[in-house]
Structure formats: C-alpha cells, structure tokens
Tab-separated table of C-alpha atoms in Angstrom:
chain	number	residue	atom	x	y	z
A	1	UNK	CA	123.963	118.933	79.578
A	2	UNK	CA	123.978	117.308	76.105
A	3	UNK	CA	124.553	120.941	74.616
A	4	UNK	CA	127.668	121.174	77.317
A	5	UNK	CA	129.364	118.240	76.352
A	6	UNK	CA	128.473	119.094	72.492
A	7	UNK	CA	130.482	122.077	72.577
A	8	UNK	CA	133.371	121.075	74.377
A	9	UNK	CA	133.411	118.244	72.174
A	10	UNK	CA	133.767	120.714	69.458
A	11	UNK	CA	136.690	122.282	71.302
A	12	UNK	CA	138.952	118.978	71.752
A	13	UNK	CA	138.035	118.316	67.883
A	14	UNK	CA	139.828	121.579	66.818
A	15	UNK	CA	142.417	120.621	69.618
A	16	UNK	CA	142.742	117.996	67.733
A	17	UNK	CA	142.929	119.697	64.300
A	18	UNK	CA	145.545	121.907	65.678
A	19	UNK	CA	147.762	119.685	66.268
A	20	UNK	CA	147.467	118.579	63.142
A	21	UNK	CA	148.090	121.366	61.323
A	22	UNK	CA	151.386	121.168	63.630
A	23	UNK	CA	152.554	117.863	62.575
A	24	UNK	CA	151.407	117.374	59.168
A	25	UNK	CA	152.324	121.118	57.553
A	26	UNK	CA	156.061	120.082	58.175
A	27	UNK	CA	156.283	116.689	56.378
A	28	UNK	CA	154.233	118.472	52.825
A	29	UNK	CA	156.407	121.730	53.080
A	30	UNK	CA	159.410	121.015	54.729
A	31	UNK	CA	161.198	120.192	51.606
A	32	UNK	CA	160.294	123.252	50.029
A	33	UNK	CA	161.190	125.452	53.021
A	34	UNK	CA	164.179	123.856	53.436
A	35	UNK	CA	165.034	124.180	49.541
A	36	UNK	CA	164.220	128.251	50.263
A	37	UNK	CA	161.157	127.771	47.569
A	38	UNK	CA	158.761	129.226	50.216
A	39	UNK	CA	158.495	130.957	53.238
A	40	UNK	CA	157.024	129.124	56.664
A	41	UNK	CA	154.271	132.081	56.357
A	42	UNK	CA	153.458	131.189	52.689
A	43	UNK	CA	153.869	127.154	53.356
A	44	UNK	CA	151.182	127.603	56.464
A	45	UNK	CA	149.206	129.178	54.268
A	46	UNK	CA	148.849	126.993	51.439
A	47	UNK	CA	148.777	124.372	53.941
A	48	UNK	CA	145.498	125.805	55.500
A	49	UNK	CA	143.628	126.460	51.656
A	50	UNK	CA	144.747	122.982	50.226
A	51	UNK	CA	143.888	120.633	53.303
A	52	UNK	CA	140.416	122.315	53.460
A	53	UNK	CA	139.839	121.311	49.534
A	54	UNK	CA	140.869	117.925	50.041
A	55	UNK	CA	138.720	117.132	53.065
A	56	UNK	CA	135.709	118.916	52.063
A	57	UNK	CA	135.724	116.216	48.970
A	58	UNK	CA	137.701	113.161	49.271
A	59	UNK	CA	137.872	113.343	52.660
A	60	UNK	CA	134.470	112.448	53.573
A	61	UNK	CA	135.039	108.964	52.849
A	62	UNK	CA	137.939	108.609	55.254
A	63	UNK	CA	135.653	110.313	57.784
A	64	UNK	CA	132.782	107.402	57.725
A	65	UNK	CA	135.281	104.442	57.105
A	66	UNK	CA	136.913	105.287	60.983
A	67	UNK	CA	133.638	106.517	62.361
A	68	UNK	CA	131.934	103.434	61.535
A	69	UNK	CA	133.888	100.775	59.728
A	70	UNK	CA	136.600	100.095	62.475
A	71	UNK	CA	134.433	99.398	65.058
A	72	UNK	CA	132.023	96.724	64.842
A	73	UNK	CA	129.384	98.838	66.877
A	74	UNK	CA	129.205	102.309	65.749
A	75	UNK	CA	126.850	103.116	69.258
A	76	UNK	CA	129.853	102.919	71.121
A	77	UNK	CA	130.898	106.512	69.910
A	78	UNK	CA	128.494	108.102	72.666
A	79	UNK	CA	129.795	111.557	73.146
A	80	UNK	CA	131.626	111.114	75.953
A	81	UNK	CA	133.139	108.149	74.612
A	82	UNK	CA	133.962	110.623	71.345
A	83	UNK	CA	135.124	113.269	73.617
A	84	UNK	CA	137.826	110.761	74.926
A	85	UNK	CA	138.959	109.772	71.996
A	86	UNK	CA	139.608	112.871	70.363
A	87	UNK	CA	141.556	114.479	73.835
A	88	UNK	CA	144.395	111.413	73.697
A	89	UNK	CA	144.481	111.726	70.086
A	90	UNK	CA	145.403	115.590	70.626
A	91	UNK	CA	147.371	114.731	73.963
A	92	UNK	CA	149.269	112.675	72.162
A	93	UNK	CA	150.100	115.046	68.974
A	94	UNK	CA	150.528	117.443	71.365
A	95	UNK	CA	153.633	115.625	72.586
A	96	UNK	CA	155.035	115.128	68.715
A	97	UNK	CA	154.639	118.635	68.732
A	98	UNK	CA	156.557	119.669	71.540
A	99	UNK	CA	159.346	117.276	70.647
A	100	UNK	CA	159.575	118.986	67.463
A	101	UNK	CA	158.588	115.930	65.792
A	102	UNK	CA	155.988	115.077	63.877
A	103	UNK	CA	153.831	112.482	64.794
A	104	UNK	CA	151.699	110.264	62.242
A	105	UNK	CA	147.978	111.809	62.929
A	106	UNK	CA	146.452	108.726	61.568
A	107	UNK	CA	148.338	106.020	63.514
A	108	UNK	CA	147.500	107.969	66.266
A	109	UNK	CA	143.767	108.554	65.606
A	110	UNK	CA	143.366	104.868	64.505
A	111	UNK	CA	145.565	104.029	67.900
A	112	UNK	CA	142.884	105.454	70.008
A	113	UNK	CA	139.600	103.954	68.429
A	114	UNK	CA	140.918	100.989	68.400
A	115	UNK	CA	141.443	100.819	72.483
A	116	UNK	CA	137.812	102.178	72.287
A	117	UNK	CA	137.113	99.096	70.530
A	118	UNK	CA	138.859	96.947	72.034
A	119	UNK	CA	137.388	98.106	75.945
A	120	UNK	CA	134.077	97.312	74.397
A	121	UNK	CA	135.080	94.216	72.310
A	122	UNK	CA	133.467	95.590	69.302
A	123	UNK	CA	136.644	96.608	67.393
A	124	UNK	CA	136.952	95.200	63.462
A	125	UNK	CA	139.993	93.495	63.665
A	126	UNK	CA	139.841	92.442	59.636
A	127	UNK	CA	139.412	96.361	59.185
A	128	UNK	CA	142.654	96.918	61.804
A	129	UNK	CA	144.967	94.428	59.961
A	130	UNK	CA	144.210	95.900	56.379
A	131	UNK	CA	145.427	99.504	57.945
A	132	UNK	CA	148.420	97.770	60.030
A	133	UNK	CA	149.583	96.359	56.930
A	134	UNK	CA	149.790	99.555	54.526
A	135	UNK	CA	150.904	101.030	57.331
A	136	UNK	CA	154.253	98.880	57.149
A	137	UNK	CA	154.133	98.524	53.927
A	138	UNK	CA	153.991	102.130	52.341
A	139	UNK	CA	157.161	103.852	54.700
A	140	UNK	CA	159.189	100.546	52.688
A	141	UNK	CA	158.290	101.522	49.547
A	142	UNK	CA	159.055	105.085	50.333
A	143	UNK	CA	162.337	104.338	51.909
A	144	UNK	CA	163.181	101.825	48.926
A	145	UNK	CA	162.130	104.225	45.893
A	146	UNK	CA	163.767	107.341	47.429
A	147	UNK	CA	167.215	105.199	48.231
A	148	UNK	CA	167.269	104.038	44.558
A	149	UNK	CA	166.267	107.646	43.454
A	150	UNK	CA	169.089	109.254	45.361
A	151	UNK	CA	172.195	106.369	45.141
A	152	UNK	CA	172.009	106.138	41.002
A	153	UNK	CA	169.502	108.926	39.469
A	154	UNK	CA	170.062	111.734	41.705
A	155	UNK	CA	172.840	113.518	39.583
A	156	UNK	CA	170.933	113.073	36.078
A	157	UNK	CA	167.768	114.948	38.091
A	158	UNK	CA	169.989	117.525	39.305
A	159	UNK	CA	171.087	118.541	35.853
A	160	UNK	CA	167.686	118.565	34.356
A	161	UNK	CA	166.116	120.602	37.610
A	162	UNK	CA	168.558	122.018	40.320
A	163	UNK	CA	169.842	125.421	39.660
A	164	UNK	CA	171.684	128.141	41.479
A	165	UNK	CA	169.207	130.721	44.010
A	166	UNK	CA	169.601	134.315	42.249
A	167	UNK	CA	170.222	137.208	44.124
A	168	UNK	CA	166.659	138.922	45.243
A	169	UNK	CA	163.492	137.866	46.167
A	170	UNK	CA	161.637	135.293	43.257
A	171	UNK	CA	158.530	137.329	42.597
A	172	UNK	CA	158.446	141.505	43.257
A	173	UNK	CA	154.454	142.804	44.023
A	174	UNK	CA	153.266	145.646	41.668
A	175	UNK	CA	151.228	147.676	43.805
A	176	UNK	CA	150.899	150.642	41.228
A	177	UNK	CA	147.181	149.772	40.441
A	178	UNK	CA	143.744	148.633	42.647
A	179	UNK	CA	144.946	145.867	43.281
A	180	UNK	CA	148.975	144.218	44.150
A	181	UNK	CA	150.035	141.900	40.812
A	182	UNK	CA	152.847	139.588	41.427
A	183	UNK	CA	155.775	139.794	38.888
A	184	UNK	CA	158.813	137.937	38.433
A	185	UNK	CA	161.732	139.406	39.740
A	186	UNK	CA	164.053	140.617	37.007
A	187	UNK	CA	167.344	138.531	38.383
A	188	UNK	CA	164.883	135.504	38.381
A	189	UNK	CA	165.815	132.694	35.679
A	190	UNK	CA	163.113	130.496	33.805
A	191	UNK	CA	164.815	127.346	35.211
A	192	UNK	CA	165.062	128.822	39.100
A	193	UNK	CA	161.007	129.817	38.466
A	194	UNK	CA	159.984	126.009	37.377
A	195	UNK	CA	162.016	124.585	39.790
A	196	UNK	CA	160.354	126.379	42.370
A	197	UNK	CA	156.986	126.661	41.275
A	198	UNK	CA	157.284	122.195	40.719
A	199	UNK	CA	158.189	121.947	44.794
A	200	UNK	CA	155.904	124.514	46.176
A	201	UNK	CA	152.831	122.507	43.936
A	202	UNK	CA	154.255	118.851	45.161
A	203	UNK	CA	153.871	120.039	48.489
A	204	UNK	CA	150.054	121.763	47.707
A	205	UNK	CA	149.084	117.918	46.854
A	206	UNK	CA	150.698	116.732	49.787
A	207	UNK	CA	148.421	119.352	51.477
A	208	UNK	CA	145.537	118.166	49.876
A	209	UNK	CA	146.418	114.302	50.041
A	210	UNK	CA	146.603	115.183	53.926
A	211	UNK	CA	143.363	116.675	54.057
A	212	UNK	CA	141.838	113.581	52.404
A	213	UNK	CA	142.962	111.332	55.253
A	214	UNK	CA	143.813	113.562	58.238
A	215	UNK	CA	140.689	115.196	58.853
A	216	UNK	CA	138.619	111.931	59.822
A	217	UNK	CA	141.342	111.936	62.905
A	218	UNK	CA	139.848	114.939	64.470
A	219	UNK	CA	136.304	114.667	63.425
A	220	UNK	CA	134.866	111.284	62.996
A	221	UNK	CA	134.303	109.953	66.343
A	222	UNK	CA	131.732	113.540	66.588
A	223	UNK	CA	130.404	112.644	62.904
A	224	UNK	CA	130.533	108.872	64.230
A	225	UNK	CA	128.256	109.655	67.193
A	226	UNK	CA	125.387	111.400	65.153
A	227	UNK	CA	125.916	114.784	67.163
A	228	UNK	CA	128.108	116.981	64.529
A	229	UNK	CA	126.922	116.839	60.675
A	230	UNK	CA	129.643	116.114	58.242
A	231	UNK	CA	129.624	119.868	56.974
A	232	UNK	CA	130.526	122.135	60.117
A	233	UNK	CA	132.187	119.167	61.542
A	234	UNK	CA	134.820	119.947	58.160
A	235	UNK	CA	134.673	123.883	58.615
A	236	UNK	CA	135.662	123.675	61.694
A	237	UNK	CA	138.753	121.378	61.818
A	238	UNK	CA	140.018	122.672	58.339
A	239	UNK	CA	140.349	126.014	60.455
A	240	UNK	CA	141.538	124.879	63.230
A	241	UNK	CA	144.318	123.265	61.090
A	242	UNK	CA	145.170	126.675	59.508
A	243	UNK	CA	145.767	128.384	63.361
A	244	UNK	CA	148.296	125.004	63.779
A	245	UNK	CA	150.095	125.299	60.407
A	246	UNK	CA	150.812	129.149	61.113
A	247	UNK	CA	152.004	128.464	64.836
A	248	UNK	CA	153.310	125.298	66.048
A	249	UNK	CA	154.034	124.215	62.510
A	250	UNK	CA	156.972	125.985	62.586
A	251	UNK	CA	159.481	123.635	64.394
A	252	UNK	CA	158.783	120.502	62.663
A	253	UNK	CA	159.394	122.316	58.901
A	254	UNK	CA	163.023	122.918	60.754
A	255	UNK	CA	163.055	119.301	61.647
A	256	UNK	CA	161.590	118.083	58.601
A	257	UNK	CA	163.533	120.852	55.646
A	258	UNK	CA	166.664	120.504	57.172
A	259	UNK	CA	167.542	118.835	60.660
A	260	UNK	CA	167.401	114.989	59.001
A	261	UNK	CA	169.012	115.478	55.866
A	262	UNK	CA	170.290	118.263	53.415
A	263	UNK	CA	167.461	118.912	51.086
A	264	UNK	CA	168.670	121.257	47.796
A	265	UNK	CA	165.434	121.677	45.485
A	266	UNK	CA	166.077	118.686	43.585
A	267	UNK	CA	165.960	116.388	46.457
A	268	UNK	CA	162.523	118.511	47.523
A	269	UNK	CA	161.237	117.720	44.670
A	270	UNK	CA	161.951	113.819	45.077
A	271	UNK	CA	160.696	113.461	48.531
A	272	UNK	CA	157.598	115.042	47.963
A	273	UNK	CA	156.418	112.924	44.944
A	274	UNK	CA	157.468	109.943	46.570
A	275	UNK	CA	155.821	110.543	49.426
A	276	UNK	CA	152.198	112.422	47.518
A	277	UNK	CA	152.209	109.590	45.632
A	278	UNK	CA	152.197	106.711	48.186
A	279	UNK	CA	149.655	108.951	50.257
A	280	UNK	CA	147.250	109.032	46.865
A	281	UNK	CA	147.274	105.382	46.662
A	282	UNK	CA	146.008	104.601	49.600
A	283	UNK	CA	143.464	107.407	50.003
A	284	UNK	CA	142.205	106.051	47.146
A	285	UNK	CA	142.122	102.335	48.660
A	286	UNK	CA	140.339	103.457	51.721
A	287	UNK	CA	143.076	103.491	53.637
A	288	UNK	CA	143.962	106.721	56.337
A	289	UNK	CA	147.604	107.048	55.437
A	290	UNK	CA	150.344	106.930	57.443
A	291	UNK	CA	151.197	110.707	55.942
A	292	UNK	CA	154.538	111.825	58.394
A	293	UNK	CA	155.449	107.992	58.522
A	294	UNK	CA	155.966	108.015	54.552
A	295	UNK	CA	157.765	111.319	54.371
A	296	UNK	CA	160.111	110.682	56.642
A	297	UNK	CA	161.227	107.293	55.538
A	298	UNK	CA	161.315	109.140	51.822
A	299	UNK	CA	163.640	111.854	53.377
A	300	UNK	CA	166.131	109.204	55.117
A	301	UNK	CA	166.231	106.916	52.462
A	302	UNK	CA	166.852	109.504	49.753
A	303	UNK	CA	169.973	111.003	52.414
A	304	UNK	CA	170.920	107.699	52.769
A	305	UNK	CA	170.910	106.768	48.991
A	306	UNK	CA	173.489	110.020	48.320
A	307	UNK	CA	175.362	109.461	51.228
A	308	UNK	CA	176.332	105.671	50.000
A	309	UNK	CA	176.781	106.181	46.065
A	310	UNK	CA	180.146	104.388	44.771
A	311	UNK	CA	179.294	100.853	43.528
A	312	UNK	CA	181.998	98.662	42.591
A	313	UNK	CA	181.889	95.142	41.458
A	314	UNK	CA	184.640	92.352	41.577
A	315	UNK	CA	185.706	90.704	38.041
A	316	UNK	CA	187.963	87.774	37.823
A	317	UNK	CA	190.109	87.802	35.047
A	318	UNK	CA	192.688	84.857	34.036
A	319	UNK	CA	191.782	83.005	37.090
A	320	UNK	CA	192.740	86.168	38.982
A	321	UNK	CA	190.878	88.734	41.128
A	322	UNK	CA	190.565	92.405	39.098
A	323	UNK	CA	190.266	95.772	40.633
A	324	UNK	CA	187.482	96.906	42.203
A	325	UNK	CA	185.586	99.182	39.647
A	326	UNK	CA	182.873	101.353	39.515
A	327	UNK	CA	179.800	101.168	38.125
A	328	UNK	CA	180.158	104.133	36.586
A	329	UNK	CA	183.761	103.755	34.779
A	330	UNK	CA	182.356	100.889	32.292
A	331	UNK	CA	180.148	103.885	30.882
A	332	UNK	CA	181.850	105.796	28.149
A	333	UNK	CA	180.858	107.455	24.994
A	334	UNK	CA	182.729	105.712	21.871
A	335	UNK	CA	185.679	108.070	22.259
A	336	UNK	CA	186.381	106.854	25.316
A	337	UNK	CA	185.634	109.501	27.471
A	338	UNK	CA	184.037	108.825	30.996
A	339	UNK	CA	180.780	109.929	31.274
A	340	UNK	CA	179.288	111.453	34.766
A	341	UNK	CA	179.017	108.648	37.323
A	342	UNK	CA	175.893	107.203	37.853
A	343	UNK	CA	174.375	109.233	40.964
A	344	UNK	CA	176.899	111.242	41.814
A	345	UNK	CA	176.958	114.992	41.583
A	346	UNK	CA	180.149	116.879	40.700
A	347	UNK	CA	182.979	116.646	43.025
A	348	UNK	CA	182.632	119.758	44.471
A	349	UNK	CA	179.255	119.465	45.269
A	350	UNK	CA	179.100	116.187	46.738
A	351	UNK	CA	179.059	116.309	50.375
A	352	UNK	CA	179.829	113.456	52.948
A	353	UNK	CA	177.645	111.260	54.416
A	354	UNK	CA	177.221	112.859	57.572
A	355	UNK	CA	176.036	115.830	55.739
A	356	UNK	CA	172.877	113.749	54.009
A	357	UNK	CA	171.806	111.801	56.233
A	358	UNK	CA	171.717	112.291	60.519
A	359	UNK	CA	171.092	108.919	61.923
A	360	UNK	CA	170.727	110.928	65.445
A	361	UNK	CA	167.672	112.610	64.497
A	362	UNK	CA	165.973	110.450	62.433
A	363	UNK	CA	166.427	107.725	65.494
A	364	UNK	CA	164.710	110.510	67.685
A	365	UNK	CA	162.201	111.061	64.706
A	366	UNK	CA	161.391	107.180	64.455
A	367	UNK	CA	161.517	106.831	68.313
A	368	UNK	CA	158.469	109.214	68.589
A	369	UNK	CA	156.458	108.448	65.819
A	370	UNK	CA	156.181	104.912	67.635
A	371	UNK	CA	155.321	106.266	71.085
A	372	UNK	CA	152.624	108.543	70.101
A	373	UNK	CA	150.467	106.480	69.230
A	374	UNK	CA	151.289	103.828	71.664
A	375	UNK	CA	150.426	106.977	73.962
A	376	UNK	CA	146.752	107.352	72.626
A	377	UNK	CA	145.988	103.398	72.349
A	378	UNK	CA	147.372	102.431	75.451
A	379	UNK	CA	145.507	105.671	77.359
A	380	UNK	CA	142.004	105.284	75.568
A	381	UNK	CA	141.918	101.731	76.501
A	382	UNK	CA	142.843	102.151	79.933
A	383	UNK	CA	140.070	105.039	80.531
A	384	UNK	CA	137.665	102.679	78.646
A	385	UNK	CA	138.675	99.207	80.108
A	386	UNK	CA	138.535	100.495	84.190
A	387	UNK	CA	136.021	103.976	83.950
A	388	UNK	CA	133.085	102.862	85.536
A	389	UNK	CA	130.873	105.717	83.379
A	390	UNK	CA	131.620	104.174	80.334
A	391	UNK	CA	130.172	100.885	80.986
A	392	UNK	CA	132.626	98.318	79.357
C-alpha cells in the first residue's frame, strides 16, 4: 500500500512541477520572447537546463526550510497528508494556467502547508509572517524601481542598448562538418548580437533564480515526509518542469511578452534584472520568492513609468505664477541647445499610454495571482480541518 501511495505521490509532485514549468517559464522569458530575442522553443528550453542547475544546488535549502521549518511538527507531512498538499498546489496552478495567467508557485505552495498547519495547529506562524512580509514587500520594490527606470532613464538606456531587428534570422547553423556550428548571420550587427545575447542571459538567471525557490513547491512535502530522498525527488520535478515549459508555457509568454505592456529589448532587459535581482535577494535570505508576483509588478510599473513621462513643475516669479515647464527644458548644453528629455524616447517612437501599459489585463493578472493561492489554502485546510483520515 505504502509503495501505492509512494508512486502516485510521485505523480502529483511532477503534476505539480508541470505546472510550474507553465507559470514560471513565462515571467523569466516573456520579455525576451516578446522583444523577438528567442523563440518559445528555445526559451522552454533554456528554461528546462537552467531551473534544473539552480535547484540541484541552491535549491536544496528552500526544499528543507518549507518541508520542515514552516510547520512546527514536521510528522504531520505523512504521505497522504503530502499527497494533499501537493494535488491543491497543482489544482490550483492548474487554474493560473488555464487562465493564461501565471500564478505565483510559491504563494501557492506556502498557501497550502500552511492550511496543513494550521488543521493540525502546528504551523510556525513567526516563519509565516517573515514570508508574508517579503512577499509584500519585494512586488513594491519591483513596481517602484521599474516606474523610476522607465518615467526618467528609459530613453538614455535605449540609446546605449535598443537597436533596430535586421533582416534574417540572428545566428545561421553550419552544418558542413560532424557536427552543426552556429554562426552569426551576416546582416547581424554587433549591437543587435549584445543586445540579444544580454536578455536571453537575464532571463537564464531568472531560470535559475526560479529553480532555487520553485522546486521546494513541488517536492518538499515528499522530501518533508522522509519517503523521497532529496536527489530523485530533484530529477524528477526538474523534468517534469521541462514537459511544462515546452507545452503549457506557451500562453503565459503571450501574456507575459506582450499582452500587459509593449516590451522592445530595452525594456526586456529592465524587467528582467529588476525582477532576477529581487528574486536573488531573497533566495539568498531564505525566503521562497514570490517569482511571477515580482515580474509582473516590474512589467506594469515599467509600462506605467513610460506611459506617464512629462514632469512639469510650477515657479512663481515676481509674485506671479510661471508656466508650467518641464523637467527636461531646464537641461541644456552651454549653447543653449535642448538636450533629449529626461525619459522620453524620440517623438516618433513614443507611443501612448494605452500602448504601455493595459490596466485590463494586468487587473485580470493581479485578480488571479490572489485567488490561486487563496484556492490551495482555503482547500488544504478544509480537507485537513473536517477529513476524518487525517486525524486533526
């Protein structure tokens, strides 16, 4: 019986991974399939190679902090009990997923150990509140960082790294000898090949970063429990990621490259060290990051930092009010000419608001990234509180 339950424990785990894989591959390289840097084949690829390297080392950590840490009681991860767990955490990613939106894997992972913990009365709640708060902290500094990025540095980026896409493909394959050798294209330019290379790597240490704190969502309460060693317990969701990144993956990098806000390469490249960065610190605090939460809030704040760029301050002069002027019109070189305006592209490629930033789905975005893990805390401690096998 044990061995029954072991291996469909095993199952819902990689359930679990595969979802994911679904909601997290969007979030690292969306902005670079958006930007045309990558393909959704290549991005589910890299996805698959770098989230495997970062849980197989960092991620280990993050794995026994939630199996053991956040509840009081680490006996209460029986394997049924772990089995539970892990099908509302992938019930309720599966929902994300369907939406076309992706969910935050470790709200929703945390969501349903804690109504575990809280049906037996074991759950840390100094452990809970430490999370809770980086959890509302981080998506701020995201939002705040990107918004300041976007409304006055944007356009001095965008001259050192944005560049026209040439015509043809980025790299041609030699397959002349044993084996095929990449080459760059001969329309490529050096600046179009950094550019790219820069967003397609941000997003490889998002991959990674996600690995460090994702994989403990579909694998600890199994580790927790005793009954899966750390090793296959790894193996097995870093594949199971891979399958999601290279099938359901594919709506959320829609939603996340291009559905919430314009993203050209140089905002790609701003969103995804915002966010990488943010997701670093607090793997290396402990904490399992609120990955989609962080990107998102990057990507809306950084459309809503473009979409609102003209400053203008009031100056009274002679006891009288003075036109409104911008920012950007008391900067000029000592012949007088105007230099560019502070965050602001060139007229003609400065596009409205409405463009940047789409309140509509980032309100659907936010909505959902709330109710899925509502979804798995609510439903884990309702099975725990009134199942009479569980014994709570």
């Amino acid at each position: 019986m044990v061995e029954v339950l072991l291996v469909v424990g095993v199952l819902v785990a990689m359930f679990v991974a595969y979802n994911i894989g679904g909601s997290t591959t969007g979030p690292a390289f969306g902005p670079a399939v958006g930007a045309d840097a990558i393909s959704k084949t290549g991005a589910a690829a890299l996805m698959g190679v770098f989230f495997f390297l970062g849980a197989w080392t960092i991620g280990r950590n993050v794995v026994t902090k939630l199996g053991s840490e956040l509840v009081v009681d680490p006996g209460v991860f029986t394997l049924e009990a772990s089995i539970t767990v892990l099908f509302f955490i992938g019930i309720a990613l599966l929902v994300g997923n369907v939406f076309g939106v992706p969910a935050s894997t470790s709200m929703t992972a945390v969501g349903a150990i804690a109504g575990l913990g809280l049906a037996g009365g074991v759950l840390d709640f100094a452990v809970m509140g430490e999370i809770v708060v980086w959890w509302v902290v981080s998506p701020i500094i995201g939002f705040w960082v990107s918004l300041i990025v976007g409304r006055y540095f944007y356009a001095r980026l965008n001259r050192m790294v944005a560049m026209e896409r040439s015509d043809g493909p980025l790299l041609d394959v030699d397959r002349s000898g044993v084996l095929p050798i990449p080459r760059v294209h001969r329309t490529t330019n050096r600046r179009e090949l950094i550019g790219t290379v820069t967003v397609v790597a941000i997003g490889c240490l998002m991959a990674f970063s996600s690995g460090t704190s994702n994989i403990a969502n579909a694998v600890a309460p199994l580790v927790g429990s005793g009954e899966l060693a750390m090793d296959p317990a790894i193996l097995l969701g870093g594949v199971a990621v891979a399958i999601g990144a290279f099938t359901i993956a594919r709506r959320t990098l829609e939603t996340m490259g291009s559905d919430i806000t314009e993203l050209p390469l140089t905002a790609a490249i701003v969103v995804a060290t915002v966010s990488s960065t943010l997701v670093v610190f607090l793997s290396a605090l402990g904490i399992p990051a609120s990955f989609v939460v962080i990107a998102t809030m990057s990507i809306v704040g950084l459309g809503w930092g473009r979409a609102t760029r003209p400053v203008t301050v009031p100056e009274a002069v002679s006891g009288e009010e003075a036109p409104r002027v911008t920012v950007d019109a008391l900067a000029a070189d000592e012949e007088g000419e105007r230099l560019p305006p502070i965050g602001e592209e060139d007229a003609e490629e400065v596009p409205s608001g409405a463009d940047l930033f789409n309140p509509a789905t980032t309100a659907r975005v936010v909505l959902m990234q709330n109710v899925v893990p509502a979804i798995a805390t609510l439903g884990a401690y309702l099975t725990f509180r009134f199942v009479p096998m569980f014994g709570f």
